Coordinates of C-alpha atoms and ligand atoms in Angstrom, one line a residue:
X1 CA 18.4 12.6 -16.4
X2 CA 18.3 13.8 -12.8
X3 CA 20.8 15.1 -10.2
X4 CA 22.0 13.3 -7.1
X5 CA 23.5 15.0 -4.0
X6 CA 24.3 13.9 -0.5
X7 CA 23.1 15.5 2.8
X8 CA 25.1 15.1 6.0
X9 CA 26.3 16.6 9.3
X10 CA 29.9 16.8 10.5
X11 CA 29.1 14.8 13.7
X12 CA 29.2 11.3 15.0
X13 CA 28.0 9.1 12.2
X14 CA 26.4 5.8 12.9
X15 CA 25.1 6.8 16.3
X16 CA 21.4 6.3 16.9
X17 CA 19.1 6.6 19.8
X18 CA 19.1 2.8 19.9
X19 CA 22.8 2.7 20.3
X20 CA 25.6 2.4 17.8
X21 CA 24.9 0.8 14.5
X22 CA 27.2 -2.2 14.4
X23 CA 28.3 -1.3 10.9
X24 CA 29.6 2.1 12.0
X25 CA 32.8 0.6 13.3
X26 CA 35.2 3.1 14.6
X27 CA 33.5 6.0 13.0
X28 CA 31.4 6.8 16.0
X29 CA 34.4 7.4 18.2
X30 CA 35.1 11.1 18.8
X31 CA 38.8 10.8 18.3
X32 CA 38.0 9.4 14.9
X33 CA 35.0 11.4 13.5
X34 CA 36.5 14.6 14.7
X35 CA 39.5 14.1 12.4
X36 CA 37.0 13.9 9.5
X37 CA 38.6 10.7 8.2
X38 CA 35.3 9.1 7.4
X39 CA 34.0 12.2 5.7
X40 CA 37.1 12.3 3.5
X41 CA 36.6 8.7 2.5
X42 CA 32.9 9.4 1.9
X43 CA 33.4 12.4 -0.4
X44 CA 35.9 10.4 -2.5
X45 CA 33.2 7.7 -3.0
X46 CA 30.5 10.3 -3.8
X47 CA 32.8 11.8 -6.4
X48 CA 33.4 8.3 -7.8
X49 CA 29.7 7.9 -8.2
X50 CA 29.3 11.3 -10.0
X51 CA 27.3 13.1 -7.4
X52 CA 26.7 16.8 -8.0
X53 CA 27.5 17.9 -4.4
X54 CA 27.6 17.2 -0.7
X55 CA 25.6 19.5 1.5
X56 CA 26.8 20.0 5.0
X57 CA 24.0 20.8 7.5
X58 CA 24.6 23.0 10.5
X59 CA 23.1 24.6 13.6
X60 CA 25.3 26.9 15.6
X61 CA 24.2 25.7 19.1
X62 CA 23.5 22.5 20.9
X63 CA 19.9 21.4 21.1
X64 CA 18.1 22.3 24.3
X65 CA 17.3 18.6 24.8
X66 CA 20.0 17.4 27.2
X67 CA 19.3 13.7 26.3
X68 CA 20.0 14.3 22.7
X69 CA 23.1 16.5 22.3
X70 CA 24.8 16.7 19.0
X71 CA 28.3 18.2 19.1
X72 CA 29.6 18.9 15.6
X73 CA 32.3 20.7 13.7
X74 CA 32.0 24.0 12.0
X75 CA 31.3 23.5 8.2
X76 CA 33.7 26.4 7.4
X77 CA 36.5 24.2 8.7
X78 CA 35.2 21.0 7.2
X79 CA 34.7 22.4 3.6
X80 CA 38.4 23.0 2.7
X81 CA 39.3 19.6 4.0
X82 CA 36.7 17.9 1.8
X83 CA 37.7 20.1 -1.1
X84 CA 41.3 19.0 -0.8
X85 CA 40.1 15.3 -0.8
X86 CA 38.3 15.7 -4.1
X87 CA 38.6 17.3 -7.5
X88 CA 35.0 17.5 -9.0
X89 CA 32.5 17.1 -6.2
X90 CA 30.5 20.3 -5.3
X91 CA 30.7 21.2 -1.6
X92 CA 27.9 23.2 0.0
X93 CA 28.1 24.4 3.6
X94 CA 25.3 25.8 5.8
X95 CA 25.9 29.3 7.2
X96 CA 23.3 31.3 9.0
X97 CA 22.4 34.8 7.7
X98 CA 21.8 35.7 11.3
X99 CA 25.3 35.3 12.7
X100 CA 27.8 36.4 10.1
X101 CA 28.6 40.0 9.1
X102 CA 27.9 39.9 5.3
X103 CA 31.5 41.1 4.4
X104 CA 33.1 38.3 6.5
X105 CA 30.9 35.5 5.1
X106 CA 31.2 36.8 1.5
X107 CA 35.0 36.8 1.9
X108 CA 35.1 33.3 3.4
X109 CA 32.9 31.7 0.8
X110 CA 34.6 33.5 -2.0
X111 CA 37.9 32.2 -0.7
X112 CA 36.5 28.7 -0.5
X113 CA 35.4 28.9 -4.0
X114 CA 38.9 30.0 -5.1
X115 CA 40.8 27.3 -3.3
X116 CA 38.3 24.6 -4.4
X117 CA 38.5 25.6 -8.1
X118 CA 34.9 26.7 -8.2
X119 CA 33.1 24.0 -6.3
X120 CA 31.5 25.8 -3.4
X121 CA 28.1 26.8 -2.4
X122 CA 26.3 28.4 0.6
X123 CA 23.1 26.9 2.1
X124 CA 21.5 30.0 3.5
X125 CA 19.6 29.4 6.7
X126 CA 18.1 32.2 8.9
X127 CA 18.2 30.2 12.2
X128 CA 15.1 30.3 14.4
X129 CA 16.6 29.4 17.8
X130 CA 16.6 32.2 20.4
X131 CA 19.4 30.5 22.3
X132 CA 21.5 30.9 19.2
X133 CA 20.8 34.6 19.3
X134 CA 21.7 34.6 23.0
X135 CA 25.0 32.8 22.2
X136 CA 25.8 35.8 19.9
X137 CA 24.9 38.4 22.6
X138 CA 21.4 39.2 21.5
X139 CA 18.1 38.7 23.3
X140 CA 16.2 36.7 20.7
X141 CA 15.8 36.1 17.0
X142 CA 13.6 38.4 14.9
X143 CA 10.2 37.1 13.7
X144 CA 10.1 34.5 10.9
X145 CA 9.4 36.7 7.9
X146 CA 11.7 39.5 9.1
X147 CA 14.5 37.0 9.2
X148 CA 14.0 36.3 5.5
X149 CA 13.9 40.1 4.9
X150 CA 17.3 40.5 6.7
X151 CA 18.7 37.5 4.7
X152 CA 17.3 39.0 1.4
X153 CA 19.2 42.2 2.0
X154 CA 22.3 40.3 3.0
X155 CA 22.2 38.4 -0.2
X156 CA 21.9 41.7 -2.2
X157 CA 25.0 42.9 -0.5
X158 CA 27.0 39.7 -0.7
X159 CA 26.3 39.4 -4.4
X160 CA 27.6 43.0 -4.9
X161 CA 30.7 42.0 -3.0
X162 CA 31.2 39.0 -5.2
X163 CA 30.5 40.9 -8.4
X164 CA 32.9 43.8 -7.6
X165 CA 36.0 42.2 -9.1
X166 CA 36.4 41.7 -12.9
X167 CA 37.9 38.4 -14.0
X168 CA 41.6 38.3 -14.6
X169 CA 42.7 41.5 -12.7
X170 CA 46.4 40.6 -12.8
X171 CA 48.6 43.3 -14.3
X172 CA 52.0 41.8 -13.2
X173 CA 54.0 44.5 -14.8
X174 CA 57.6 45.3 -13.9
X175 CA 57.0 48.7 -15.5
X176 CA 54.3 49.8 -13.2
X177 CA 55.4 47.6 -10.3
X178 CA 51.8 46.5 -9.9
X179 CA 50.7 43.0 -9.4
X180 CA 47.0 43.9 -9.6
X181 CA 45.3 46.3 -12.1
X182 CA 43.6 48.9 -9.9
X183 CA 40.9 49.5 -12.5
X184 CA 39.6 45.9 -12.3
X185 CA 37.3 46.3 -9.3
X186 CA 34.4 48.5 -8.3
X187 CA 34.4 50.4 -5.1
X188 CA 30.9 50.8 -3.6
X189 CA 29.0 51.7 -0.4
X190 CA 26.0 49.7 0.7
X191 CA 23.5 51.3 3.0
X192 CA 20.6 49.0 3.7
X193 CA 17.9 48.8 6.4
X194 CA 19.8 46.0 8.2
X195 CA 23.3 46.0 6.7
X196 CA 26.0 48.5 5.9
X197 CA 29.3 47.8 4.2
X198 CA 31.8 49.0 1.7
X199 CA 33.3 46.9 -1.2
X200 CA 35.2 45.4 -2.8
X201 CA 36.5 42.3 -1.0
X202 CA 40.2 41.8 -0.8
X203 CA 39.7 38.4 -2.4
X204 CA 39.5 38.4 -6.2
X205 CA 36.7 37.0 -8.3
X206 CA 36.3 33.2 -7.8
X207 CA 36.0 30.7 -10.6
X208 CA 32.2 30.6 -10.4
X209 CA 32.0 34.4 -10.0
X210 CA 29.3 33.9 -7.6
X211 CA 29.4 30.7 -5.5
X212 CA 26.2 28.7 -5.7
X213 CA 23.3 29.7 -3.4
X214 CA 21.3 26.9 -1.9
X215 CA 18.1 27.3 0.3
X216 CA 15.5 25.1 1.9
X217 CA 12.6 27.2 3.0
X218 CA 9.1 25.9 2.5
X219 CA 6.9 28.7 3.9
X220 CA 5.6 31.4 1.5
X221 CA 8.4 33.8 2.6
X222 CA 11.0 30.9 2.4
X223 CA 9.9 29.8 -1.1
X224 CA 10.0 33.4 -2.3
X225 CA 13.5 33.9 -1.0
X226 CA 14.7 30.7 -2.6
X227 CA 13.0 31.6 -5.9
X228 CA 14.8 35.0 -5.9
X229 CA 18.3 33.9 -4.9
X230 CA 18.9 30.1 -5.2
X231 CA 20.3 27.8 -7.7
X232 CA 19.7 24.7 -5.5
X233 CA 16.4 24.4 -3.6
X234 CA 16.1 21.6 -1.1
X235 CA 12.6 20.3 -0.4
X236 CA 11.3 17.9 2.2
X237 CA 7.7 17.1 2.8
X238 CA 8.9 15.8 6.2
X239 CA 7.5 12.3 5.7
X240 CA 4.4 13.1 3.8
X241 CA 5.0 10.6 1.0
X242 CA 3.3 12.4 -1.9
X243 CA 4.6 12.9 -5.4
X244 CA 1.8 15.5 -6.1
X245 CA 3.1 17.5 -3.0
X246 CA 6.6 17.5 -4.5
X247 CA 5.3 18.5 -7.9
X248 CA 3.3 21.3 -6.3
X249 CA 6.4 22.5 -4.6
X250 CA 8.6 22.5 -7.7
X251 CA 5.8 24.1 -9.9
X252 CA 5.3 26.8 -7.3
X253 CA 9.1 27.6 -7.1
X254 CA 9.3 27.8 -10.8
X255 CA 6.3 30.2 -11.0
X256 CA 7.9 32.3 -8.3
X257 CA 11.2 32.4 -10.2
X258 CA 9.4 33.6 -13.3
X259 CA 7.8 36.4 -11.2
X260 CA 11.3 37.4 -10.1
X261 CA 12.4 37.6 -13.8
X262 CA 14.4 34.4 -13.6
X263 CA 14.6 31.4 -16.0
X264 CA 13.1 28.5 -13.9
X265 CA 15.8 26.1 -15.2
X266 CA 18.4 28.2 -13.4
X267 CA 17.5 26.4 -10.2
X268 CA 17.4 22.7 -9.4
X269 CA 14.9 21.5 -6.8
X270 CA 16.3 18.5 -4.9
X271 CA 14.0 16.2 -2.9
X272 CA 15.2 14.8 0.4
X273 CA 15.1 11.0 0.4
X274 CA 16.6 8.2 2.6
X275 CA 16.2 4.9 0.7
X276 CA 16.2 1.7 2.8
X277 CA 17.6 -1.1 0.7
X278 CA 17.5 -4.9 1.1
X279 CA 18.2 -8.0 -0.9
X280 CA 14.4 -8.6 -0.9
X281 CA 11.5 -6.3 -0.3
X282 CA 10.8 -8.1 3.0
X283 CA 14.3 -7.6 4.2
X284 CA 14.2 -3.9 3.4
X285 CA 10.9 -3.5 5.2
X286 CA 12.3 -5.2 8.2
X287 CA 15.3 -2.8 8.2
X288 CA 12.9 0.1 7.8
X289 CA 11.0 -1.0 10.9
X290 CA 14.3 -1.2 12.8
X291 CA 15.3 2.3 11.7
X292 CA 12.0 4.1 12.3
X293 CA 10.6 1.7 15.0
X294 CA 9.1 3.8 17.8
X295 CA 10.7 3.4 21.2
X296 CA 10.0 5.9 24.1
X297 CA 13.6 7.3 23.5
X298 CA 12.9 7.9 19.8
X299 CA 9.5 9.5 20.6
X300 CA 11.1 11.8 23.1
X301 CA 13.8 12.7 20.6
X302 CA 11.2 13.5 18.0
X303 CA 9.4 15.8 20.4
X304 CA 12.7 17.5 21.2
X305 CA 13.5 17.9 17.5
X306 CA 10.1 19.4 16.8
X307 CA 10.6 21.8 19.7
X308 CA 14.1 22.7 18.5
X309 CA 13.1 23.4 14.9
X310 CA 9.7 25.2 15.6
X311 CA 10.5 27.3 18.7
X312 CA 7.4 25.9 20.3
X313 CA 7.5 23.6 23.4
X314 CA 5.7 20.5 22.2
X315 CA 6.3 18.6 25.4
X316 CA 3.5 20.6 27.0
X317 CA 0.8 18.9 24.8
X318 CA -1.0 15.7 25.8
X319 CA 0.4 13.1 23.4
X320 CA -2.9 11.2 23.2
X321 CA -5.3 14.1 22.8
X322 CA -6.3 15.2 19.3
X323 CA -3.5 17.1 17.5
X324 CA -3.2 20.7 18.9
X325 CA -4.8 23.5 16.9
X326 CA -1.7 25.3 15.7
X327 CA -1.5 27.6 12.6
X328 CA 1.9 27.1 10.9
X329 CA 1.8 30.8 10.1
X330 CA 2.1 31.6 13.8
X331 CA 5.3 29.6 14.2
X332 CA 8.5 31.6 14.3
X333 CA 10.7 28.4 13.6
X334 CA 10.3 26.1 10.6
X335 CA 6.8 26.7 9.4
X336 CA 7.0 23.9 6.7
X337 CA 7.8 21.3 9.4
X338 CA 4.6 22.2 11.3
X339 CA 2.5 22.2 8.2
X340 CA 3.7 18.7 7.3
X341 CA 3.2 17.1 10.7
X342 CA -0.3 18.8 10.9
X343 CA -1.1 17.2 7.5
X344 CA -0.1 13.8 9.0
X345 CA -2.5 14.3 11.8
X346 CA -5.5 14.8 9.6
X347 CA -8.6 12.9 10.4
X348 CA -8.5 13.4 14.2
X349 CA -5.1 11.7 14.9
X350 CA -3.2 12.4 18.1
X351 CA 0.2 14.0 18.4
X352 CA 1.6 10.6 19.3
X353 CA 0.2 9.1 16.1
X354 CA 1.5 12.0 14.0
X355 CA 4.9 11.7 15.6
X356 CA 5.0 7.9 14.9
X357 CA 4.4 8.6 11.3
X358 CA 6.7 11.6 11.2
X359 CA 9.7 11.1 9.1
X360 CA 12.2 13.5 7.6
X361 CA 12.1 12.4 4.0
X362 CA 9.9 13.1 1.0
X363 CA 9.3 9.7 -0.5
X364 CA 9.1 6.3 1.1
X365 CA 11.7 4.3 -0.7
X366 CA 11.9 0.8 0.7
X367 CA 12.9 -2.3 -1.3
X368 CA 15.5 -3.8 -3.5
X369 CA 17.8 -1.5 -5.4
X370 CA 15.8 -2.2 -8.6
X371 CA 12.5 -1.3 -6.9
X372 CA 13.8 1.9 -5.4
X373 CA 15.3 2.9 -8.7
X374 CA 11.9 2.3 -10.3
X375 CA 10.2 4.5 -7.9
X376 CA 12.8 7.3 -8.2
X377 CA 12.5 7.2 -11.9
X378 CA 8.7 7.3 -11.9
X379 CA 8.6 10.1 -9.3
X380 CA 11.0 12.4 -11.3
X381 CA 9.0 11.7 -14.4
X382 CA 5.8 12.7 -12.8
X383 CA 7.3 15.7 -11.0
X384 CA 9.2 17.0 -14.1
X385 CA 12.7 17.2 -12.4
X386 CA 15.3 17.9 -11.0
X387 CA 16.9 15.4 -8.5
X388 CA 17.4 13.9 -5.1
X389 CA 19.3 14.8 -2.0
X390 CA 20.2 11.6 -0.2
X391 CA 20.4 11.3 3.5
X392 CA 21.5 8.2 5.5
X393 CA 20.2 7.1 8.8
X394 CA 22.4 6.1 10.3
X395 CA 25.3 6.9 8.1
X396 CA 27.6 3.9 7.9
X397 CA 30.1 2.4 5.5
X398 CA 27.6 -0.3 4.8
X399 CA 24.9 2.2 3.9
X400 CA 27.3 4.1 1.6
X401 CA 28.2 0.8 -0.2
X402 CA 24.5 -0.1 -0.6
X403 CA 23.7 3.2 -2.2
X404 CA 26.8 3.9 -4.2
X405 CA 27.6 0.3 -5.3
X406 CA 24.0 -1.0 -5.4
X407 CA 21.5 1.7 -6.3
X408 CA 23.5 4.2 -8.2
X409 CA 24.9 1.8 -10.8
X410 CA 21.3 0.8 -11.7
X411 CA 20.4 4.4 -12.2
X412 CA 23.5 4.9 -14.3
X413 CA 22.8 1.8 -16.4
X414 CA 19.3 3.3 -17.1
X415 CA 21.0 6.5 -18.2
X416 CA 19.2 8.5 -15.5
X417 CA 22.2 9.9 -13.6
X418 CA 25.7 10.9 -14.5
X419 CA 28.6 8.4 -14.9
X420 CA 31.3 11.0 -15.6
X421 CA 31.6 14.7 -14.8
X422 CA 31.5 16.9 -17.9
X423 CA 32.2 20.1 -16.0
X424 CA 34.7 21.2 -13.3
X425 CA 32.6 23.6 -11.3
X426 CA 29.5 23.0 -9.1
X427 CA 27.4 25.4 -11.3
X428 CA 28.7 23.4 -14.3
X429 CA 27.4 20.2 -12.8
X430 CA 24.0 21.7 -12.1
X431 CA 23.7 23.1 -15.6
X432 CA 24.8 19.8 -17.3
X433 CA 21.2 18.6 -17.7
Ligands
FMN501 C1 16.9 19.3 3.3 C2 16.9 20.4 4.3 C3 18.0 20.8 4.9 C4 18.1 21.8 5.9 N1 19.2 22.1 6.5 C5 19.2 23.1 7.5 C6 20.4 23.4 8.2 O1 21.5 22.8 8.0 N2 20.4 24.3 9.2 C7 19.2 25.0 9.5 O2 19.2 25.8 10.4 N3 18.1 24.7 8.8 C8 18.1 23.8 7.9 N4 16.9 23.5 7.2 C9 15.7 24.3 7.5 C10 15.4 25.3 6.4 O3 16.5 26.2 6.2 C11 14.2 26.1 6.8 O4 14.4 26.9 8.0 C12 13.0 25.2 7.1 O5 12.8 24.4 6.0 C13 11.8 26.0 7.4 O6 11.6 27.0 6.5 P1 10.2 27.7 6.5 O7 10.0 28.4 7.8 O8 10.4 28.7 5.4 O9 9.1 26.7 6.2 C14 16.9 22.5 6.2 C15 15.7 22.1 5.6 C16 15.7 21.1 4.7 C17 14.4 20.7 4.0

């Protein structure tokens, strides 16, 4: 069996550079998406389909591309709303290790885990954008590998904060007059290179003890961080459709986990996919062309996105010259993104050609629901595990119905994915198979 999860952003769904998808209906209107009504409907449906979790993506600032602005809502506010709308679905939010004091974030996520009955997780990102640093009153972000070192120390502290309370600390004695037993927590002082704090939190132990840690780095430093701390590891080959590349990623993560003294089955590696479904293969292919079809607007957006995520201005390169000679290790933003697009340009391709092929997903899944189910099944068999993180583009009610009422029941009939939840917590879902 394999795991299924959903990846989304709390922003205008159904909006594309080509205009609004006609199936988006009212969901693209700000007065509607900003009330989260669509997201609430969506999480109920994901739960009905037995998904492990929804992962809410985030960046703390606007893009620097004024033609492609993406206002959004803070995941910290979205998460309790989605938790209230569901009973089993895991809810993972993205929070940057660069912009939260560890004590504050540990307290907030612990609180979320408490109010959701043990269903929360934290997608740890380090944030590469200097203008995000400036928004928080600093000059610029630290270099790539140092950001991971800062996050690593933050995780050590946050875990100590989460571990400081024993379960069941309630004394509730009329005799002592105490509600809480004062011997049930550990006081401590943390003095690190980057962080200082004292514990414990004033929030008691959450149902999961430690909320689930999720991470998506693909550089050597990113993989090592994930292997040390995460229970959910997100992987995208950014459009390089290659099952061996996915297997290499998962095998490498598992080896690194062993090196950190962990059981590799403690983490699930989830591969980002965005299936395009149709009644026939031809219909699905035609929709795919519509979705990824290259227009000048989309090309400009891809350049903007590459610039945003890598911290390098790609607009300065000649689109039709051979792909620029860039070493991903010199990039201070997403190194994995650059490595993938560079791989796409192999054989003397231009930046334009590489951008035209560039996609965000890990496997090309285009076809009827049966065909897509076949490919998912075969890929997981070859890779060895663990599951898929699904991403819609654009996200519409029609897309949800196609996946949740079309594709997922086929996977369920084949016994490949869950029909009913056996556990109540996110960690319980992850550990189920
Ligand atoms: C599926 C997926 C989701 C991600 N979500 C976010 C996000 O919400 N916010 C963010 O700043 N970075 C996000 N990232 C970027 C990663 O956190 C990481 O910075 C990126 O993969 C580059 O890591 P590397 O430099 O170690 O290769 C995501 C990456 C992937 C593959």
